[in-house]
Short mmCIF file of C-alpha atoms in Angstrom, two decimals:
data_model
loop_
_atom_site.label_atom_id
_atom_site.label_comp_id
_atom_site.label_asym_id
_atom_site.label_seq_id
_atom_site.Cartn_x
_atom_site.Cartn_y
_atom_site.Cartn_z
CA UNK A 1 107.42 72.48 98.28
CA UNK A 2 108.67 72.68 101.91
CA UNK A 3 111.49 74.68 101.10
CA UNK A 4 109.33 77.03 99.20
CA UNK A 5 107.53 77.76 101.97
CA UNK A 6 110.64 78.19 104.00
CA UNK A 7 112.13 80.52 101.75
CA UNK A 8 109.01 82.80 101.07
CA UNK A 9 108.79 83.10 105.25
CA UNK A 10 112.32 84.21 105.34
CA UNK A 11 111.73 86.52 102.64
CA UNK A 12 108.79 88.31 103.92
CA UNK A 13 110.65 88.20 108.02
CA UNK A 14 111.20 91.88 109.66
CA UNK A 15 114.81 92.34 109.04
CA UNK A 16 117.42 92.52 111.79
CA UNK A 17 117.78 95.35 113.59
CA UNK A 18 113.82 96.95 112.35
CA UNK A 19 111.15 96.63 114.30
CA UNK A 20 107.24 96.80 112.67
CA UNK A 21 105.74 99.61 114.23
CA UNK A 22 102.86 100.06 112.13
CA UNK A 23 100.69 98.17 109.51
CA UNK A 24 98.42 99.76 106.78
CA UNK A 25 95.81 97.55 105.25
CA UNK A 26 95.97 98.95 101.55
CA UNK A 27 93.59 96.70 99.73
CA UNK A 28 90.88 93.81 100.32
CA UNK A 29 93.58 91.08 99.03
CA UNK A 30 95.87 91.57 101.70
CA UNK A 31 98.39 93.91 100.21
CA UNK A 32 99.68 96.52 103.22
CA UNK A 33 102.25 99.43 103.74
CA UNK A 34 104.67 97.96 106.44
CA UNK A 35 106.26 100.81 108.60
CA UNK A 36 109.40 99.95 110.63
CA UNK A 37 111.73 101.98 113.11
CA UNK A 38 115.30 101.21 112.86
CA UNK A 39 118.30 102.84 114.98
CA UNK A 40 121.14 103.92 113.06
CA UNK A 41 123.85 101.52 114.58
CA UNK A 42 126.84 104.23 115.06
CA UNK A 43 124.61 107.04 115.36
CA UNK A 44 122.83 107.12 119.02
CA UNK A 45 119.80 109.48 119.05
CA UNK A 46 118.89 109.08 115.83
CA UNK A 47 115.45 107.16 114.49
CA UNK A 48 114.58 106.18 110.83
CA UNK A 49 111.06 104.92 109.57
CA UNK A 50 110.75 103.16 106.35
CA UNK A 51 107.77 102.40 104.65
CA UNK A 52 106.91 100.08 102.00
CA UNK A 53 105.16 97.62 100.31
CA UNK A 54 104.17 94.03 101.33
CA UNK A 55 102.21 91.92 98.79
CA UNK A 56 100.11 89.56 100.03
CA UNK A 57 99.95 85.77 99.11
CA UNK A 58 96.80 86.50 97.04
CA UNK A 59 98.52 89.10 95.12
CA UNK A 60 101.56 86.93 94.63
CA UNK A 61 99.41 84.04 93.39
CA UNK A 62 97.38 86.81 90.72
CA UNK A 63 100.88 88.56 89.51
CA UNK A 64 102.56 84.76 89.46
CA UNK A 65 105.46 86.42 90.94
CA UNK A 66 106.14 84.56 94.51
CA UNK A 67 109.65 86.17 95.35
CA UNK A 68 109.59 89.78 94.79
CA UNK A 69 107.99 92.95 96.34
CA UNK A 70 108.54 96.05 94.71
CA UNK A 71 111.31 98.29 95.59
CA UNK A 72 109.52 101.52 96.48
CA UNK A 73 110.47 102.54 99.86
CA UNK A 74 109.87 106.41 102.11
CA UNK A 75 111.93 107.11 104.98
CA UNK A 76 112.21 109.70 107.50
CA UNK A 77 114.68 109.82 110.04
CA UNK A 78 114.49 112.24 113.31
CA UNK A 79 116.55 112.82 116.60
CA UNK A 80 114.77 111.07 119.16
CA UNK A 81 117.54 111.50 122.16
CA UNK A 82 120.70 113.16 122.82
CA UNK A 83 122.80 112.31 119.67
CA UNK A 84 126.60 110.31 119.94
CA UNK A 85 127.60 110.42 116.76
CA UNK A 86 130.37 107.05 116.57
CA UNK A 87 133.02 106.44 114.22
CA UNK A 88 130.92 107.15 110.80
CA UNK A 89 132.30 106.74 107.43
CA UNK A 90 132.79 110.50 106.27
CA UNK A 91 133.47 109.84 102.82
CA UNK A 92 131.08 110.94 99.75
CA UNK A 93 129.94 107.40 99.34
CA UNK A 94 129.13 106.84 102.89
CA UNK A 95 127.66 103.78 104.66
CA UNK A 96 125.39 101.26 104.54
CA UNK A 97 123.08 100.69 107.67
CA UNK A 98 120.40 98.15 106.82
CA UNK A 99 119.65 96.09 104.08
CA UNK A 100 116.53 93.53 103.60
CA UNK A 101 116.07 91.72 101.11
CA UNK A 102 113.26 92.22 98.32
CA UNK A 103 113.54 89.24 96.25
CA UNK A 104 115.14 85.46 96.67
CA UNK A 105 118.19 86.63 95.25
CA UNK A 106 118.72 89.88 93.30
CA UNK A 107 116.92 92.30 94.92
CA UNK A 108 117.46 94.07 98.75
CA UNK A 109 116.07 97.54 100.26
CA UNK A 110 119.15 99.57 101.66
CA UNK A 111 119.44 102.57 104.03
CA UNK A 112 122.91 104.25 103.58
CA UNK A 113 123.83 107.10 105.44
CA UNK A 114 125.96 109.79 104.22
CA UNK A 115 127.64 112.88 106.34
CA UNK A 116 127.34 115.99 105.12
CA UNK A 117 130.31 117.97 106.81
CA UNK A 118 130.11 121.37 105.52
CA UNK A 119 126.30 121.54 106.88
CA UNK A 120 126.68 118.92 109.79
CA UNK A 121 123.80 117.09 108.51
CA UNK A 122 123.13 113.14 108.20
CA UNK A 123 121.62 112.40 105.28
CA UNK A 124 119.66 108.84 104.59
CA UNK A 125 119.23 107.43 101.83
CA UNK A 126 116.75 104.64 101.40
CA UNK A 127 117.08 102.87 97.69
CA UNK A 128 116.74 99.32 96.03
CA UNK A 129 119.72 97.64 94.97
CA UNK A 130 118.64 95.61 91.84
CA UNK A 131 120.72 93.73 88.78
CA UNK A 132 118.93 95.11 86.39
CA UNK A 133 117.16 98.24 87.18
CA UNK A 134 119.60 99.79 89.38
CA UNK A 135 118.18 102.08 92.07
CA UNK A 136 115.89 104.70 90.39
CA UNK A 137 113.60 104.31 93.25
CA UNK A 138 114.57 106.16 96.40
CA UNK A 139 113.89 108.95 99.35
CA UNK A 140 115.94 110.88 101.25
CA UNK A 141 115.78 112.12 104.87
CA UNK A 142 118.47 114.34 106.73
CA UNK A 143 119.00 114.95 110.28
CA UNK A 144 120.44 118.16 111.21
CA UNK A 145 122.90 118.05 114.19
CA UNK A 146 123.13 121.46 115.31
CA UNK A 147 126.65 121.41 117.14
CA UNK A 148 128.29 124.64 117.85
CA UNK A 149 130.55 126.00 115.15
CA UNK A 150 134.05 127.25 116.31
#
């Protein structure tokens, strides 16, 4: 049962590289909306905020489902200081930037960003990576970077 315990705390930790900058009480069980900032690693300047859901012990004890929060996720994304842009992938499938996991095993919560050269735009796309749903659920956010055209 120890390890169970272990395992559920791990699961539930802020990610790496995300820190919890705001907490939304959404029900009387215990369920909230967890809102984190993370820095796009190779991208200075730039902010993104994800939001999403964090059952509660309560609510995993009434769904009987102790290892999985739902996929759902919002982000926005914003210059918040002079932007560096590093060395990027530029290709069409871009590149991930965060990942956290959703479930014990199958499940994780991804930010990718992808460059959009013709409009010099970031774009970030926040999406579950599942086995067997795939990623229907996801939100996009862009940041424009406004550099003078030659």
């Amino acid at each position: 049962m120890k390890h169970v315990w272990m395992a559920l705390a791990l699961m539930l930790a802020s990610p790496a590289g995300a820190e919890v900058v705001g907490e939304v009480g959404v029900d009387w069980v215990g369920n909230d909306i967890l809102i984190e900032a993370i820095q796009d690693p190779e991208v200075q300047g730039v902010t993104c905020h994800i939001a999403y859901f964090d059952r509660s012990v309560i609510d995993r004890l009434r769904q009987g489902n102790w290892f999985e929060d739902p996929s759902n996720a919002s982000i926005a994304c914003r210059q918040t200081g002079p932007v560096t842009v590093g060395d990027i992938d530029r290709s069409k499938d871009g590149e991930e930037i965060f990942k956290a996991s959703r479930s014990l095993v199958l499940k994780s919560l991804r930010i990718t960003r992808v460059y959009d050269e013709a409009n010099d735009t970031l774009i970030y796309l926040v999406h579950a990576r599942e086995l067997t749903e795939g990623s229907a659920k996801m939100s996009i956010s862009t940041v424009p970077l406004w550099r003078a055209r030659n």
